[in-house]
Amino acid sequence: MTDARLQGGDEATFIAAARTDDTALFALLTERHRRALQVHCYRMLANYDDAQDLTQETFLRAWNKRESFDGRAALRTWLYRIATNACLDFLEKRNHRTPLPAELPGAGSEVRYLQPYPDRMLPDDPYESAVARETIELAFIVAVQHLPPRQRAALILRDVLGWPAATAADALELSVASVTSALQRARVTMREQLPDRRLDWRTPATHDLSDDERATVKAWVDAHERNDLDGLLALMREDLRFAMPPDPGVWVTARSALDAWVSGGFGGPGYDDWRCIVTTVNRMPAVVEYLRTPDHPEYLLFAIDVLHIVDGKVAEVTGFLAADKPWLGLPPTL
């Protein structure tokens, strides 16, 4: 993203609005960047609620600093800089916002504050749509949380947004050498966290589900609605990884995950009448589960399982309770 490509009438209009304290025009010019800024904050924080709050904090800071904007950078770049530093300030005050060691040996770590991001809230402008699909997937979001905050910011600004080193250094108030060093260290960690994924996020990837993904999701829904444990097991890779933040625990292997679901009641009385719908969150296939209990005539929104599918098999399941996440825009009943 270069200032030359994005700079235009918005900058002059913004300066005029700032100089005249025109709050309505200021809001109009900044609001169009809300979705892009919120995704940026989400990549930094892995939490939809926090991303929403920090985006609003970005607009407040922008208003308070409006007279410092001189138009030499694009308005979008200026707002990204403010958002990045707002996230860094947030992380500095919250030392608990780091991955925790998983309880089971070999399970890696868990990010209990992780939340799903609804695809309907993703930016719809052509530039943002060109950003690779992998940078919003849960695996990427979780991997980024393993980076110290400034390495995290350097990686996102340089490798995801494509900023020049000098622009990223200016935003982070670091030298170009320091940003380059932080980026190199961040890339090493990302390779460790994502050993089987491509790491060139600047090359656009398809946003559409593949035929394999669609077929696997359809079979998953069918097995879930029939409480077919063997059918679900057949759709999983043996080394499947399951987590359900914010609840503690990571299960590795398909059998251990299935045993955890059964011990939680799946398929038993009161947990055996399901209907599912299919959606996408974080550009990933997701199955939304609705449960009907004997004392209620309707199917009530229960949970959403986000699936990572590899070669027709489910390799990861990240589950979230859904009724307390209105931003997903899911119907409360079926």
PDB file of N, CA, C and O in Angstrom, residues 43 119 122-137 198 201 203-210 213-214 280-285:
ATOM      1  N   ARG A  43      -6.369  -8.517  13.761  1.00  0.00           N
ATOM      2  CA  ARG A  43      -5.122  -9.259  13.546  1.00  0.00           C
ATOM      3  C   ARG A  43      -4.152  -9.023  14.690  1.00  0.00           C
ATOM      4  O   ARG A  43      -3.412  -9.921  15.090  1.00  0.00           O
ATOM      5  N   ASP A 119     -17.415 -12.931   8.313  1.00  0.00           N
ATOM      6  CA  ASP A 119     -17.033 -12.533   6.963  1.00  0.00           C
ATOM      7  C   ASP A 119     -17.826 -11.319   6.480  1.00  0.00           C
ATOM      8  O   ASP A 119     -17.315 -10.513   5.690  1.00  0.00           O
ATOM      9  N   LEU A 122     -16.000  -8.066   6.911  1.00  0.00           N
ATOM     10  CA  LEU A 122     -14.712  -7.837   6.261  1.00  0.00           C
ATOM     11  C   LEU A 122     -14.829  -6.689   5.256  1.00  0.00           C
ATOM     12  O   LEU A 122     -15.912  -6.440   4.714  1.00  0.00           O
ATOM     13  N   PRO A 123     -13.742  -5.971   4.992  1.00  0.00           N
ATOM     14  CA  PRO A 123     -13.793  -4.871   4.024  1.00  0.00           C
ATOM     15  C   PRO A 123     -14.207  -5.376   2.654  1.00  0.00           C
ATOM     16  O   PRO A 123     -13.871  -6.489   2.257  1.00  0.00           O
ATOM     17  N   ASP A 124     -14.922  -4.535   1.927  1.00  0.00           N
ATOM     18  CA  ASP A 124     -15.374  -4.952   0.601  1.00  0.00           C
ATOM     19  C   ASP A 124     -14.723  -4.160  -0.526  1.00  0.00           C
ATOM     20  O   ASP A 124     -15.106  -4.293  -1.672  1.00  0.00           O
ATOM     21  N   ASP A 125     -13.727  -3.325  -0.193  1.00  0.00           N
ATOM     22  CA  ASP A 125     -13.087  -2.591  -1.280  1.00  0.00           C
ATOM     23  C   ASP A 125     -12.047  -3.477  -1.955  1.00  0.00           C
ATOM     24  O   ASP A 125     -11.548  -4.442  -1.373  1.00  0.00           O
ATOM     25  N   PRO A 126     -11.727  -3.215  -3.210  1.00  0.00           N
ATOM     26  CA  PRO A 126     -10.857  -4.120  -3.993  1.00  0.00           C
ATOM     27  C   PRO A 126      -9.490  -4.343  -3.375  1.00  0.00           C
ATOM     28  O   PRO A 126      -8.963  -5.453  -3.429  1.00  0.00           O
ATOM     29  N   TYR A 127      -8.888  -3.300  -2.785  1.00  0.00           N
ATOM     30  CA  TYR A 127      -7.546  -3.488  -2.219  1.00  0.00           C
ATOM     31  C   TYR A 127      -7.582  -4.471  -1.070  1.00  0.00           C
ATOM     32  O   TYR A 127      -6.782  -5.404  -1.008  1.00  0.00           O
ATOM     33  N   GLU A 128      -8.513  -4.282  -0.141  1.00  0.00           N
ATOM     34  CA  GLU A 128      -8.557  -5.162   1.022  1.00  0.00           C
ATOM     35  C   GLU A 128      -8.917  -6.586   0.614  1.00  0.00           C
ATOM     36  O   GLU A 128      -8.451  -7.555   1.208  1.00  0.00           O
ATOM     37  N   SER A 129      -9.749  -6.738  -0.405  1.00  0.00           N
ATOM     38  CA  SER A 129     -10.131  -8.082  -0.852  1.00  0.00           C
ATOM     39  C   SER A 129      -8.949  -8.827  -1.449  1.00  0.00           C
ATOM     40  O   SER A 129      -8.951 -10.054  -1.514  1.00  0.00           O
ATOM     41  N   ALA A 130      -7.934  -8.092  -1.886  1.00  0.00           N
ATOM     42  CA  ALA A 130      -6.761  -8.729  -2.484  1.00  0.00           C
ATOM     43  C   ALA A 130      -5.803  -9.276  -1.438  1.00  0.00           C
ATOM     44  O   ALA A 130      -4.912 -10.055  -1.761  1.00  0.00           O
ATOM     45  N   VAL A 131      -5.974  -8.861  -0.176  1.00  0.00           N
ATOM     46  CA  VAL A 131      -5.117  -9.397   0.878  1.00  0.00           C
ATOM     47  C   VAL A 131      -5.405 -10.887   1.021  1.00  0.00           C
ATOM     48  O   VAL A 131      -6.552 -11.309   1.038  1.00  0.00           O
ATOM     49  N   ALA A 132      -4.361 -11.680   1.122  1.00  0.00           N
ATOM     50  CA  ALA A 132      -4.512 -13.135   1.088  1.00  0.00           C
ATOM     51  C   ALA A 132      -5.468 -13.651   2.151  1.00  0.00           C
ATOM     52  O   ALA A 132      -5.518 -13.146   3.265  1.00  0.00           O
ATOM     53  N   ARG A 133      -6.211 -14.689   1.784  1.00  0.00           N
ATOM     54  CA  ARG A 133      -7.183 -15.306   2.676  1.00  0.00           C
ATOM     55  C   ARG A 133      -6.546 -15.761   3.983  1.00  0.00           C
ATOM     56  O   ARG A 133      -7.134 -15.655   5.046  1.00  0.00           O
ATOM     57  N   GLU A 134      -5.311 -16.239   3.915  1.00  0.00           N
ATOM     58  CA  GLU A 134      -4.676 -16.831   5.092  1.00  0.00           C
ATOM     59  C   GLU A 134      -4.482 -15.841   6.240  1.00  0.00           C
ATOM     60  O   GLU A 134      -4.345 -16.248   7.395  1.00  0.00           O
ATOM     61  N   THR A 135      -4.468 -14.539   5.976  1.00  0.00           N
ATOM     62  CA  THR A 135      -4.171 -13.578   7.033  1.00  0.00           C
ATOM     63  C   THR A 135      -5.367 -13.273   7.922  1.00  0.00           C
ATOM     64  O   THR A 135      -5.243 -12.495   8.862  1.00  0.00           O
ATOM     65  N   ILE A 136      -6.517 -13.849   7.632  1.00  0.00           N
ATOM     66  CA  ILE A 136      -7.669 -13.709   8.526  1.00  0.00           C
ATOM     67  C   ILE A 136      -8.072 -15.074   9.083  1.00  0.00           C
ATOM     68  O   ILE A 136      -8.895 -15.168   9.998  1.00  0.00           O
ATOM     69  N   GLU A 137      -7.503 -16.150   8.555  1.00  0.00           N
ATOM     70  CA  GLU A 137      -7.816 -17.477   9.083  1.00  0.00           C
ATOM     71  C   GLU A 137      -7.342 -17.593  10.528  1.00  0.00           C
ATOM     72  O   GLU A 137      -6.369 -16.954  10.945  1.00  0.00           O
ATOM     73  N   ARG A 198       1.612 -21.802   3.552  1.00  0.00           N
ATOM     74  CA  ARG A 198       2.405 -20.861   2.768  1.00  0.00           C
ATOM     75  C   ARG A 198       2.564 -19.572   3.582  1.00  0.00           C
ATOM     76  O   ARG A 198       1.690 -19.214   4.377  1.00  0.00           O
ATOM     77  N   TRP A 201       1.994 -13.949   2.160  1.00  0.00           N
ATOM     78  CA  TRP A 201       0.618 -13.447   2.276  1.00  0.00           C
ATOM     79  C   TRP A 201       0.345 -12.284   1.342  1.00  0.00           C
ATOM     80  O   TRP A 201      -0.793 -11.837   1.237  1.00  0.00           O
ATOM     81  N   THR A 203       0.610 -12.412  -1.815  1.00  0.00           N
ATOM     82  CA  THR A 203       0.031 -12.951  -3.037  1.00  0.00           C
ATOM     83  C   THR A 203      -1.415 -13.338  -2.762  1.00  0.00           C
ATOM     84  O   THR A 203      -1.676 -14.146  -1.878  1.00  0.00           O
ATOM     85  N   PRO A 204      -2.384 -12.769  -3.493  1.00  0.00           N
ATOM     86  CA  PRO A 204      -3.792 -13.067  -3.194  1.00  0.00           C
ATOM     87  C   PRO A 204      -4.099 -14.549  -3.299  1.00  0.00           C
ATOM     88  O   PRO A 204      -3.564 -15.266  -4.135  1.00  0.00           O
ATOM     89  N   ALA A 205      -4.973 -15.001  -2.426  1.00  0.00           N
ATOM     90  CA  ALA A 205      -5.449 -16.389  -2.453  1.00  0.00           C
ATOM     91  C   ALA A 205      -6.955 -16.372  -2.660  1.00  0.00           C
ATOM     92  O   ALA A 205      -7.624 -15.385  -2.384  1.00  0.00           O
ATOM     93  N   THR A 206      -7.497 -17.467  -3.144  1.00  0.00           N
ATOM     94  CA  THR A 206      -8.933 -17.520  -3.393  1.00  0.00           C
ATOM     95  C   THR A 206      -9.721 -17.375  -2.099  1.00  0.00           C
ATOM     96  O   THR A 206      -9.295 -17.830  -1.039  1.00  0.00           O
ATOM     97  N   HIS A 207     -10.877 -16.741  -2.180  1.00  0.00           N
ATOM     98  CA  HIS A 207     -11.759 -16.602  -1.017  1.00  0.00           C
ATOM     99  C   HIS A 207     -12.876 -17.644  -1.038  1.00  0.00           C
ATOM    100  O   HIS A 207     -13.671 -17.717  -0.118  1.00  0.00           O
ATOM    101  N   ASP A 208     -12.954 -18.423  -2.106  1.00  0.00           N
ATOM    102  CA  ASP A 208     -14.046 -19.377  -2.245  1.00  0.00           C
ATOM    103  C   ASP A 208     -13.671 -20.720  -1.648  1.00  0.00           C
ATOM    104  O   ASP A 208     -12.517 -21.135  -1.684  1.00  0.00           O
ATOM    105  N   LEU A 209     -14.677 -21.400  -1.097  1.00  0.00           N
ATOM    106  CA  LEU A 209     -14.450 -22.746  -0.596  1.00  0.00           C
ATOM    107  C   LEU A 209     -14.257 -23.690  -1.784  1.00  0.00           C
ATOM    108  O   LEU A 209     -14.921 -23.571  -2.814  1.00  0.00           O
ATOM    109  N   SER A 210     -13.361 -24.647  -1.602  1.00  0.00           N
ATOM    110  CA  SER A 210     -13.121 -25.623  -2.662  1.00  0.00           C
ATOM    111  C   SER A 210     -14.225 -26.669  -2.655  1.00  0.00           C
ATOM    112  O   SER A 210     -15.012 -26.782  -1.710  1.00  0.00           O
ATOM    113  N   GLU A 213     -13.813 -28.897   0.327  1.00  0.00           N
ATOM    114  CA  GLU A 213     -14.302 -28.294   1.562  1.00  0.00           C
ATOM    115  C   GLU A 213     -15.822 -28.363   1.632  1.00  0.00           C
ATOM    116  O   GLU A 213     -16.391 -28.717   2.679  1.00  0.00           O
ATOM    117  N   ARG A 214     -16.484 -28.057   0.545  1.00  0.00           N
ATOM    118  CA  ARG A 214     -17.952 -28.090   0.537  1.00  0.00           C
ATOM    119  C   ARG A 214     -18.472 -29.500   0.811  1.00  0.00           C
ATOM    120  O   ARG A 214     -19.418 -29.697   1.573  1.00  0.00           O
ATOM    121  N   THR A 280     -19.541 -19.019   6.798  1.00  0.00           N
ATOM    122  CA  THR A 280     -18.091 -18.861   6.841  1.00  0.00           C
ATOM    123  C   THR A 280     -17.755 -17.754   7.828  1.00  0.00           C
ATOM    124  O   THR A 280     -18.455 -16.746   7.908  1.00  0.00           O
ATOM    125  N   VAL A 281     -16.707 -17.964   8.595  1.00  0.00           N
ATOM    126  CA  VAL A 281     -16.120 -16.919   9.427  1.00  0.00           C
ATOM    127  C   VAL A 281     -14.610 -17.009   9.241  1.00  0.00           C
ATOM    128  O   VAL A 281     -14.082 -18.084   8.955  1.00  0.00           O
ATOM    129  N   ASN A 282     -13.942 -15.878   9.364  1.00  0.00           N
ATOM    130  CA  ASN A 282     -12.493 -15.857   9.137  1.00  0.00           C
ATOM    131  C   ASN A 282     -12.119 -16.501   7.805  1.00  0.00           C
ATOM    132  O   ASN A 282     -11.086 -17.145   7.670  1.00  0.00           O
ATOM    133  N   ARG A 283     -13.007 -16.338   6.812  1.00  0.00           N
ATOM    134  CA  ARG A 283     -12.803 -16.930   5.480  1.00  0.00           C
ATOM    135  C   ARG A 283     -12.645 -18.448   5.551  1.00  0.00           C
ATOM    136  O   ARG A 283     -11.964 -19.059   4.711  1.00  0.00           O
ATOM    137  N   MET A 284     -13.270 -19.078   6.542  1.00  0.00           N
ATOM    138  CA  MET A 284     -13.178 -20.515   6.726  1.00  0.00           C
ATOM    139  C   MET A 284     -14.582 -21.101   6.815  1.00  0.00           C
ATOM    140  O   MET A 284     -15.516 -20.425   7.270  1.00  0.00           O
ATOM    141  N   PRO A 285     -14.763 -22.368   6.406  1.00  0.00           N
ATOM    142  CA  PRO A 285     -16.075 -22.991   6.562  1.00  0.00           C
ATOM    143  C   PRO A 285     -16.416 -23.158   8.033  1.00  0.00           C
ATOM    144  O   PRO A 285     -15.553 -23.463   8.859  1.00  0.00           O
TER     145      PRO A 285
END
